Amino acid sequence: MSTPTPTRDTPTAPAHVPHRLSARRFTRHFLEMVVAMAVGMVALHPVWTLALDAVGAPWLMSNPYTGALVMATDMTVAMSAWMRVRGHRWRPIAEMGAAMYLPFLVLFVPLALGLIGEGALLLWGHVLMLPAMAAAMLLRPAEYASC
């Protein structure tokens, strides 16, 4: 006796299989995104340097405000690409992108008031990204702990 061939009307697997939430997967995913961000900074920084030199605006890289935004963009582009590879939808990618920019935007105020220097902006911007990312991930634990 032969096995019937599946058709559109006879599914071969259940439509939704619940995944077990895993702290290890959640942490691994977090670390993968941090690595992707570092790769983005290293790989895209020279592209910005060349492009800004070509248009006569190399000073934008040394300006603390635009420099921080360029760096956040480098990290966001690479991290977003990795998240798409991992199968994430656009909304969680946008939320994670916001986590890259928000610390810098908040720190622009004390920088403008002279309360912190450029080094502190970059240091604390990167440090605060990590809890901002974790917060974005905790908004959707199943999104990050089950893949």
PDB file of C-alpha atoms in Angstrom:
ATOM      1  CA  MET A   1       0.000   0.000   0.000  1.00  0.00           C
ATOM      2  CA  SER A   2       1.404   3.402  -0.899  1.00  0.00           C
ATOM      3  CA  THR A   3       1.476   6.485   1.308  1.00  0.00           C
ATOM      4  CA  PRO A   4      -0.817   9.248   0.053  1.00  0.00           C
ATOM      5  CA  THR A   5       0.965  12.223  -1.430  1.00  0.00           C
ATOM      6  CA  PRO A   6       0.339  15.424   0.552  1.00  0.00           C
ATOM      7  CA  THR A   7      -1.667  18.100  -1.232  1.00  0.00           C
ATOM      8  CA  ARG A   8      -2.618  21.647  -0.366  1.00  0.00           C
ATOM      9  CA  ASP A   9      -5.587  20.266   1.529  1.00  0.00           C
ATOM     10  CA  THR A  10      -3.612  17.766   3.630  1.00  0.00           C
ATOM     11  CA  PRO A  11      -0.995  19.547   5.733  1.00  0.00           C
ATOM     12  CA  THR A  12       2.174  17.612   6.518  1.00  0.00           C
ATOM     13  CA  ALA A  13       2.842  19.330   9.859  1.00  0.00           C
ATOM     14  CA  PRO A  14       0.850  21.223  12.451  1.00  0.00           C
ATOM     15  CA  ALA A  15       0.324  24.871  11.556  1.00  0.00           C
ATOM     16  CA  HIS A  16       1.805  26.129  14.824  1.00  0.00           C
ATOM     17  CA  VAL A  17       4.288  24.280  16.976  1.00  0.00           C
ATOM     18  CA  PRO A  18       4.940  26.111  20.257  1.00  0.00           C
ATOM     19  CA  HIS A  19       8.611  26.730  21.009  1.00  0.00           C
ATOM     20  CA  ARG A  20      10.104  26.414  24.436  1.00  0.00           C
ATOM     21  CA  LEU A  21      11.535  29.694  25.699  1.00  0.00           C
ATOM     22  CA  SER A  22      15.241  29.342  26.384  1.00  0.00           C
ATOM     23  CA  ALA A  23      17.483  31.710  28.345  1.00  0.00           C
ATOM     24  CA  ARG A  24      20.460  30.246  26.499  1.00  0.00           C
ATOM     25  CA  ARG A  25      18.918  31.026  23.090  1.00  0.00           C
ATOM     26  CA  PHE A  26      17.957  34.504  24.301  1.00  0.00           C
ATOM     27  CA  THR A  27      21.526  35.170  25.463  1.00  0.00           C
ATOM     28  CA  ARG A  28      23.049  33.681  22.320  1.00  0.00           C
ATOM     29  CA  HIS A  29      20.810  35.863  20.184  1.00  0.00           C
ATOM     30  CA  PHE A  30      21.838  38.942  22.211  1.00  0.00           C
ATOM     31  CA  LEU A  31      25.523  38.112  21.743  1.00  0.00           C
ATOM     32  CA  GLU A  32      25.038  37.464  18.015  1.00  0.00           C
ATOM     33  CA  MET A  33      23.561  40.945  17.654  1.00  0.00           C
ATOM     34  CA  VAL A  34      26.459  42.503  19.580  1.00  0.00           C
ATOM     35  CA  VAL A  35      28.905  40.761  17.237  1.00  0.00           C
ATOM     36  CA  ALA A  36      26.911  41.944  14.208  1.00  0.00           C
ATOM     37  CA  MET A  37      27.041  45.501  15.565  1.00  0.00           C
ATOM     38  CA  ALA A  38      30.833  45.319  15.964  1.00  0.00           C
ATOM     39  CA  VAL A  39      31.182  43.957  12.438  1.00  0.00           C
ATOM     40  CA  GLY A  40      29.015  46.811  11.178  1.00  0.00           C
ATOM     41  CA  MET A  41      31.203  49.429  12.856  1.00  0.00           C
ATOM     42  CA  VAL A  42      34.402  47.922  11.446  1.00  0.00           C
ATOM     43  CA  ALA A  43      33.060  47.238   7.953  1.00  0.00           C
ATOM     44  CA  LEU A  44      31.001  50.383   7.359  1.00  0.00           C
ATOM     45  CA  HIS A  45      33.251  53.036   8.939  1.00  0.00           C
ATOM     46  CA  PRO A  46      35.604  53.092   5.913  1.00  0.00           C
ATOM     47  CA  VAL A  47      32.603  53.394   3.583  1.00  0.00           C
ATOM     48  CA  TRP A  48      31.424  56.513   5.426  1.00  0.00           C
ATOM     49  CA  THR A  49      34.953  57.932   5.440  1.00  0.00           C
ATOM     50  CA  LEU A  50      35.280  57.508   1.681  1.00  0.00           C
ATOM     51  CA  ALA A  51      31.791  58.804   0.955  1.00  0.00           C
ATOM     52  CA  LEU A  52      32.126  61.871   3.174  1.00  0.00           C
ATOM     53  CA  ASP A  53      35.574  62.639   1.751  1.00  0.00           C
ATOM     54  CA  ALA A  54      34.132  62.364  -1.752  1.00  0.00           C
ATOM     55  CA  VAL A  55      31.407  64.927  -1.031  1.00  0.00           C
ATOM     56  CA  GLY A  56      33.747  67.263   0.848  1.00  0.00           C
ATOM     57  CA  ALA A  57      32.320  66.668   4.324  1.00  0.00           C
ATOM     58  CA  PRO A  58      34.934  64.614   6.196  1.00  0.00           C
ATOM     59  CA  TRP A  59      34.403  66.788   9.269  1.00  0.00           C
ATOM     60  CA  LEU A  60      31.074  65.020   9.882  1.00  0.00           C
ATOM     61  CA  MET A  61      32.957  61.968  11.184  1.00  0.00           C
ATOM     62  CA  SER A  62      34.792  64.013  13.818  1.00  0.00           C
ATOM     63  CA  ASN A  63      31.713  65.953  14.936  1.00  0.00           C
ATOM     64  CA  PRO A  64      30.495  64.196  18.111  1.00  0.00           C
ATOM     65  CA  TYR A  65      26.811  64.360  17.169  1.00  0.00           C
ATOM     66  CA  THR A  66      27.013  63.196  13.568  1.00  0.00           C
ATOM     67  CA  GLY A  67      29.871  60.821  14.368  1.00  0.00           C
ATOM     68  CA  ALA A  68      27.761  59.078  17.015  1.00  0.00           C
ATOM     69  CA  LEU A  69      24.793  58.860  14.650  1.00  0.00           C
ATOM     70  CA  VAL A  70      26.975  57.413  11.896  1.00  0.00           C
ATOM     71  CA  MET A  71      28.312  54.823  14.328  1.00  0.00           C
ATOM     72  CA  ALA A  72      24.783  53.943  15.488  1.00  0.00           C
ATOM     73  CA  THR A  73      23.775  53.616  11.836  1.00  0.00           C
ATOM     74  CA  ASP A  74      26.694  51.268  11.129  1.00  0.00           C
ATOM     75  CA  MET A  75      25.651  49.057  14.021  1.00  0.00           C
ATOM     76  CA  THR A  76      21.962  49.205  13.123  1.00  0.00           C
ATOM     77  CA  VAL A  77      22.503  48.260   9.484  1.00  0.00           C
ATOM     78  CA  ALA A  78      24.561  45.188  10.337  1.00  0.00           C
ATOM     79  CA  MET A  79      22.353  44.119  13.235  1.00  0.00           C
ATOM     80  CA  SER A  80      19.188  44.579  11.146  1.00  0.00           C
ATOM     81  CA  ALA A  81      20.664  42.469   8.362  1.00  0.00           C
ATOM     82  CA  TRP A  82      21.495  39.726  10.854  1.00  0.00           C
ATOM     83  CA  MET A  83      18.023  39.877  12.356  1.00  0.00           C
ATOM     84  CA  ARG A  84      16.483  39.463   8.873  1.00  0.00           C
ATOM     85  CA  VAL A  85      18.741  36.454   8.280  1.00  0.00           C
ATOM     86  CA  ARG A  86      17.435  35.038  11.570  1.00  0.00           C
ATOM     87  CA  GLY A  87      13.863  35.511  10.318  1.00  0.00           C
ATOM     88  CA  HIS A  88      12.703  38.482  12.378  1.00  0.00           C
ATOM     89  CA  ARG A  89       9.859  40.696  11.278  1.00  0.00           C
ATOM     90  CA  TRP A  90      10.396  44.395  10.571  1.00  0.00           C
ATOM     91  CA  ARG A  91       8.759  45.666  13.772  1.00  0.00           C
ATOM     92  CA  PRO A  92      11.229  43.966  16.168  1.00  0.00           C
ATOM     93  CA  ILE A  93      14.058  45.080  13.871  1.00  0.00           C
ATOM     94  CA  ALA A  94      12.842  48.682  14.103  1.00  0.00           C
ATOM     95  CA  GLU A  95      12.574  48.394  17.895  1.00  0.00           C
ATOM     96  CA  MET A  96      16.117  47.093  18.099  1.00  0.00           C
ATOM     97  CA  GLY A  97      17.268  49.875  15.777  1.00  0.00           C
ATOM     98  CA  ALA A  98      15.711  52.414  18.135  1.00  0.00           C
ATOM     99  CA  ALA A  99      17.734  50.852  20.960  1.00  0.00           C
ATOM    100  CA  MET A 100      20.895  51.738  19.011  1.00  0.00           C
ATOM    101  CA  TYR A 101      20.036  55.417  18.641  1.00  0.00           C
ATOM    102  CA  LEU A 102      18.185  56.197  21.863  1.00  0.00           C
ATOM    103  CA  PRO A 103      21.200  56.216  24.223  1.00  0.00           C
ATOM    104  CA  PHE A 104      23.072  58.658  21.984  1.00  0.00           C
ATOM    105  CA  LEU A 105      20.040  60.900  21.567  1.00  0.00           C
ATOM    106  CA  VAL A 106      19.566  61.037  25.333  1.00  0.00           C
ATOM    107  CA  LEU A 107      23.261  61.771  25.892  1.00  0.00           C
ATOM    108  CA  PHE A 108      23.264  64.608  23.359  1.00  0.00           C
ATOM    109  CA  VAL A 109      21.569  66.797  25.998  1.00  0.00           C
ATOM    110  CA  PRO A 110      24.319  66.575  28.642  1.00  0.00           C
ATOM    111  CA  LEU A 111      26.918  66.872  25.868  1.00  0.00           C
ATOM    112  CA  ALA A 112      25.323  70.085  24.597  1.00  0.00           C
ATOM    113  CA  LEU A 113      25.170  71.433  28.162  1.00  0.00           C
ATOM    114  CA  GLY A 114      28.867  70.710  28.667  1.00  0.00           C
ATOM    115  CA  LEU A 115      28.174  68.161  31.409  1.00  0.00           C
ATOM    116  CA  ILE A 116      29.953  65.333  29.579  1.00  0.00           C
ATOM    117  CA  GLY A 117      32.679  65.221  26.958  1.00  0.00           C
ATOM    118  CA  GLU A 118      32.871  63.484  23.607  1.00  0.00           C
ATOM    119  CA  GLY A 119      34.611  60.449  25.110  1.00  0.00           C
ATOM    120  CA  ALA A 120      31.854  60.012  27.663  1.00  0.00           C
ATOM    121  CA  LEU A 121      29.247  60.313  24.916  1.00  0.00           C
ATOM    122  CA  LEU A 122      30.773  57.412  23.004  1.00  0.00           C
ATOM    123  CA  LEU A 123      31.534  55.312  26.069  1.00  0.00           C
ATOM    124  CA  TRP A 124      28.140  55.698  27.721  1.00  0.00           C
ATOM    125  CA  GLY A 125      26.277  55.546  24.429  1.00  0.00           C
ATOM    126  CA  HIS A 126      27.710  52.084  23.822  1.00  0.00           C
ATOM    127  CA  VAL A 127      27.268  50.947  27.417  1.00  0.00           C
ATOM    128  CA  LEU A 128      23.621  52.078  27.516  1.00  0.00           C
ATOM    129  CA  MET A 129      22.890  50.326  24.224  1.00  0.00           C
ATOM    130  CA  LEU A 130      23.199  46.966  25.931  1.00  0.00           C
ATOM    131  CA  PRO A 131      20.352  47.455  28.438  1.00  0.00           C
ATOM    132  CA  ALA A 132      18.338  49.225  25.713  1.00  0.00           C
ATOM    133  CA  MET A 133      18.747  46.144  23.514  1.00  0.00           C
ATOM    134  CA  ALA A 134      17.842  43.848  26.401  1.00  0.00           C
ATOM    135  CA  ALA A 135      14.722  45.935  27.059  1.00  0.00           C
ATOM    136  CA  ALA A 136      13.693  45.690  23.398  1.00  0.00           C
ATOM    137  CA  MET A 137      14.231  41.939  23.533  1.00  0.00           C
ATOM    138  CA  LEU A 138      12.236  41.587  26.742  1.00  0.00           C
ATOM    139  CA  LEU A 139       9.263  43.268  25.049  1.00  0.00           C
ATOM    140  CA  ARG A 140       9.010  40.109  22.926  1.00  0.00           C
ATOM    141  CA  PRO A 141      10.731  37.260  24.778  1.00  0.00           C
ATOM    142  CA  ALA A 142       9.292  34.577  22.489  1.00  0.00           C
ATOM    143  CA  GLU A 143      10.740  36.431  19.486  1.00  0.00           C
ATOM    144  CA  TYR A 144      14.281  36.086  20.800  1.00  0.00           C
ATOM    145  CA  ALA A 145      14.275  33.040  23.060  1.00  0.00           C
ATOM    146  CA  SER A 146      12.691  30.583  20.680  1.00  0.00           C
ATOM    147  CA  CYS A 147      14.776  31.009  17.565  1.00  0.00           C
TER     148      CYS A 147
END
